[in-house]
Amino acid sequence: QSDPFQIIMEEGQTLPGIFQGLQGARVGSRLAIAMPPSAAFGEEGQTGLGLPAGIDLIAIVDVVGVY
C-alpha cells in the first residue's frame, strides 16, 4: 500500500509481528519486518490479500509519525 495508514499500537489491535517489530521505532525509520505465519495471518493465510496458507510475511514500514 502506498498511502500512509494508522497502526494502533495496542496488543491485539494489529498483527503480532507488526506490534513487535515497531517497538522502539522512531519517526523517519524504514523497517523490514519479517513475520512467520504465527506472527502474521496464521497457518490459514489471507487469501483475500493473495497470501497463501503457511507463508511468511515481510512488511516494509516507513514510520512517518507517532502520537
Tab-separated table of N, CA and C in Angstrom:
chain	number	residue	atom	x	y	z
A	1	GLN	N	0.853	-1.166	0.000
A	1	GLN	CA	0.000	0.000	0.000
A	1	GLN	C	0.900	1.230	0.000
A	2	SER	N	0.579	2.212	-0.815
A	2	SER	CA	1.447	3.375	-0.926
A	2	SER	C	0.999	4.544	-0.060
A	3	ASP	N	-0.269	4.589	0.335
A	3	ASP	CA	-0.757	5.685	1.168
A	3	ASP	C	-0.533	5.358	2.638
A	4	PRO	N	-0.130	6.365	3.447
A	4	PRO	CA	0.057	6.107	4.878
A	4	PRO	C	-1.250	5.669	5.535
A	5	PHE	N	-1.134	4.817	6.527
A	5	PHE	CA	-2.302	4.463	7.325
A	5	PHE	C	-1.867	4.280	8.763
A	6	GLN	N	-2.807	4.421	9.652
A	6	GLN	CA	-2.543	4.371	11.084
A	6	GLN	C	-2.525	2.932	11.575
A	7	ILE	N	-1.526	2.624	12.373
A	7	ILE	CA	-1.447	1.332	13.048
A	7	ILE	C	-1.653	1.600	14.529
A	8	ILE	N	-2.652	0.968	15.104
A	8	ILE	CA	-2.921	1.126	16.533
A	8	ILE	C	-1.973	0.208	17.290
A	9	MET	N	-1.106	0.811	18.077
A	9	MET	CA	-0.061	0.059	18.768
A	9	MET	C	-0.539	-0.423	20.135
A	10	GLU	N	-1.554	-1.268	20.098
A	10	GLU	CA	-2.029	-1.968	21.280
A	10	GLU	C	-2.067	-3.449	20.923
A	11	GLU	N	-1.589	-4.258	21.828
A	11	GLU	CA	-1.583	-5.692	21.566
A	11	GLU	C	-2.996	-6.152	21.247
A	12	GLY	N	-3.138	-6.935	20.189
A	12	GLY	CA	-4.433	-7.412	19.756
A	12	GLY	C	-5.115	-6.519	18.732
A	13	GLN	N	-4.560	-5.324	18.455
A	13	GLN	CA	-5.150	-4.394	17.501
A	13	GLN	C	-4.462	-4.434	16.137
A	14	THR	N	-3.329	-5.085	16.053
A	14	THR	CA	-2.598	-5.238	14.792
A	14	THR	C	-1.937	-6.610	14.784
A	15	LEU	N	-1.323	-6.986	13.699
A	15	LEU	CA	-0.628	-8.272	13.641
A	15	LEU	C	0.456	-8.328	14.720
A	16	PRO	N	0.610	-9.459	15.385
A	16	PRO	CA	1.640	-9.557	16.419
A	16	PRO	C	3.036	-9.202	15.906
A	17	GLY	N	3.383	-9.598	14.694
A	17	GLY	CA	4.701	-9.289	14.141
A	17	GLY	C	4.913	-7.795	13.928
A	18	ILE	N	3.869	-7.101	13.490
A	18	ILE	CA	3.955	-5.633	13.327
A	18	ILE	C	4.100	-4.978	14.695
A	19	PHE	N	3.282	-5.416	15.650
A	19	PHE	CA	3.345	-4.868	17.014
A	19	PHE	C	4.752	-5.024	17.587
A	20	GLN	N	5.323	-6.209	17.459
A	20	GLN	CA	6.670	-6.455	17.984
A	20	GLN	C	7.734	-5.709	17.191
A	21	GLY	N	7.592	-5.698	15.874
A	21	GLY	CA	8.603	-5.084	15.008
A	21	GLY	C	8.701	-3.578	15.122
A	22	LEU	N	7.608	-2.927	15.520
A	22	LEU	CA	7.622	-1.463	15.626
A	22	LEU	C	8.019	-0.947	17.006
A	23	GLN	N	8.191	-1.830	17.961
A	23	GLN	CA	8.582	-1.401	19.298
A	23	GLN	C	9.901	-0.630	19.239
A	24	GLY	N	9.911	0.577	19.731
A	24	GLY	CA	11.123	1.391	19.781
A	24	GLY	C	11.471	2.099	18.483
A	25	ALA	N	10.659	1.930	17.432
A	25	ALA	CA	10.950	2.584	16.147
A	25	ALA	C	10.749	4.093	16.275
A	26	ARG	N	11.547	4.853	15.572
A	26	ARG	CA	11.481	6.319	15.603
A	26	ARG	C	10.945	6.853	14.282
A	27	VAL	N	10.372	8.038	14.352
A	27	VAL	CA	9.896	8.708	13.147
A	27	VAL	C	11.062	8.839	12.174
A	28	GLY	N	10.816	8.537	10.925
A	28	GLY	CA	11.847	8.569	9.896
A	28	GLY	C	12.467	7.207	9.628
A	29	SER	N	12.157	6.226	10.471
A	29	SER	CA	12.703	4.877	10.292
A	29	SER	C	12.028	4.170	9.123
A	30	ARG	N	12.779	3.346	8.440
A	30	ARG	CA	12.237	2.391	7.467
A	30	ARG	C	12.651	1.018	7.968
A	31	LEU	N	11.666	0.156	8.168
A	31	LEU	CA	11.907	-1.164	8.731
A	31	LEU	C	11.433	-2.244	7.780
A	32	ALA	N	12.145	-3.341	7.741
A	32	ALA	CA	11.684	-4.560	7.084
A	32	ALA	C	11.357	-5.530	8.217
A	33	ILE	N	10.083	-5.840	8.362
A	33	ILE	CA	9.634	-6.701	9.451
A	33	ILE	C	9.264	-8.059	8.857
A	34	ALA	N	10.038	-9.080	9.192
A	34	ALA	CA	9.786	-10.440	8.719
A	34	ALA	C	8.979	-11.180	9.781
A	35	MET	N	7.877	-11.806	9.335
A	35	MET	CA	6.986	-12.479	10.272
A	35	MET	C	6.681	-13.898	9.799
A	36	PRO	N	6.859	-14.877	10.677
A	36	PRO	CA	6.385	-16.218	10.348
A	36	PRO	C	4.857	-16.213	10.386
A	37	PRO	N	4.213	-17.234	9.856
A	37	PRO	CA	2.750	-17.251	9.867
A	37	PRO	C	2.138	-17.020	11.252
A	38	SER	N	2.766	-17.538	12.288
A	38	SER	CA	2.223	-17.396	13.650
A	38	SER	C	2.197	-15.948	14.125
A	39	ALA	N	3.003	-15.066	13.537
A	39	ALA	CA	3.037	-13.656	13.916
A	39	ALA	C	2.332	-12.773	12.888
A	40	ALA	N	1.728	-13.424	11.872
A	40	ALA	CA	1.052	-12.661	10.823
A	40	ALA	C	-0.404	-13.126	10.721
A	41	PHE	N	-0.747	-13.831	9.643
A	41	PHE	CA	-2.137	-14.239	9.403
A	41	PHE	C	-2.420	-15.685	9.765
A	42	GLY	N	-1.482	-16.342	10.451
A	42	GLY	CA	-1.693	-17.718	10.859
A	42	GLY	C	-1.445	-18.698	9.720
A	43	GLU	N	-1.603	-19.948	10.031
A	43	GLU	CA	-1.346	-21.006	9.055
A	43	GLU	C	-2.339	-20.993	7.898
A	44	GLU	N	-3.504	-20.361	8.076
A	44	GLU	CA	-4.503	-20.328	7.000
A	44	GLU	C	-4.222	-19.256	5.962
A	45	GLY	N	-3.331	-18.315	6.260
A	45	GLY	CA	-3.007	-17.244	5.319
A	45	GLY	C	-4.128	-16.218	5.227
A	46	GLN	N	-4.108	-15.423	4.172
A	46	GLN	CA	-5.130	-14.397	3.939
A	46	GLN	C	-5.359	-14.336	2.433
A	47	THR	N	-6.209	-15.230	1.955
A	47	THR	CA	-6.396	-15.345	0.509
A	47	THR	C	-6.935	-14.071	-0.110
A	48	GLY	N	-7.681	-13.270	0.639
A	48	GLY	CA	-8.186	-12.001	0.117
A	48	GLY	C	-7.073	-11.030	-0.240
A	49	LEU	N	-5.921	-11.188	0.387
A	49	LEU	CA	-4.755	-10.358	0.090
A	49	LEU	C	-3.765	-11.086	-0.817
A	50	GLY	N	-4.115	-12.294	-1.236
A	50	GLY	CA	-3.222	-13.068	-2.097
A	50	GLY	C	-2.113	-13.776	-1.339
A	51	LEU	N	-2.291	-13.982	-0.030
A	51	LEU	CA	-1.274	-14.656	0.787
A	51	LEU	C	-1.724	-16.082	1.073
A	52	PRO	N	-1.068	-17.076	0.466
A	52	PRO	CA	-1.477	-18.463	0.670
A	52	PRO	C	-1.187	-18.946	2.085
A	53	ALA	N	-1.752	-20.083	2.414
A	53	ALA	CA	-1.566	-20.677	3.738
A	53	ALA	C	-0.088	-20.934	4.026
A	54	GLY	N	0.306	-20.711	5.285
A	54	GLY	CA	1.639	-21.060	5.749
A	54	GLY	C	2.773	-20.215	5.208
A	55	ILE	N	2.486	-19.035	4.669
A	55	ILE	CA	3.538	-18.213	4.067
A	55	ILE	C	4.078	-17.192	5.073
A	56	ASP	N	5.380	-16.946	5.012
A	56	ASP	CA	5.979	-15.868	5.805
A	56	ASP	C	5.588	-14.534	5.175
A	57	LEU	N	5.518	-13.510	5.986
A	57	LEU	CA	5.148	-12.177	5.513
A	57	LEU	C	6.290	-11.215	5.818
A	58	ILE	N	6.650	-10.404	4.853
A	58	ILE	CA	7.640	-9.347	5.062
A	58	ILE	C	6.949	-8.020	4.780
A	59	ALA	N	6.955	-7.138	5.772
A	59	ALA	CA	6.338	-5.822	5.622
A	59	ALA	C	7.435	-4.766	5.653
A	60	ILE	N	7.412	-3.860	4.686
A	60	ILE	CA	8.317	-2.708	4.673
A	60	ILE	C	7.508	-1.548	5.245
A	61	VAL	N	7.997	-0.974	6.325
A	61	VAL	CA	7.244	0.040	7.058
A	61	VAL	C	8.077	1.302	7.173
A	62	ASP	N	7.501	2.430	6.741
A	62	ASP	CA	8.086	3.753	6.972
A	62	ASP	C	7.324	4.396	8.117
A	63	VAL	N	8.021	4.798	9.157
A	63	VAL	CA	7.377	5.449	10.296
A	63	VAL	C	7.350	6.941	10.009
A	64	VAL	N	6.162	7.459	9.733
A	64	VAL	CA	6.034	8.876	9.343
A	64	VAL	C	5.517	9.750	10.476
A	65	GLY	N	5.007	9.162	11.530
A	65	GLY	CA	4.535	9.948	12.657
A	65	GLY	C	4.185	9.045	13.819
A	66	VAL	N	4.227	9.622	14.997
A	66	VAL	CA	3.881	8.892	16.227
A	66	VAL	C	3.097	9.848	17.108
A	67	TYR	N	1.980	9.361	17.599
A	67	TYR	CA	1.227	10.186	18.552
A	67	TYR	C	0.427	9.304	19.463
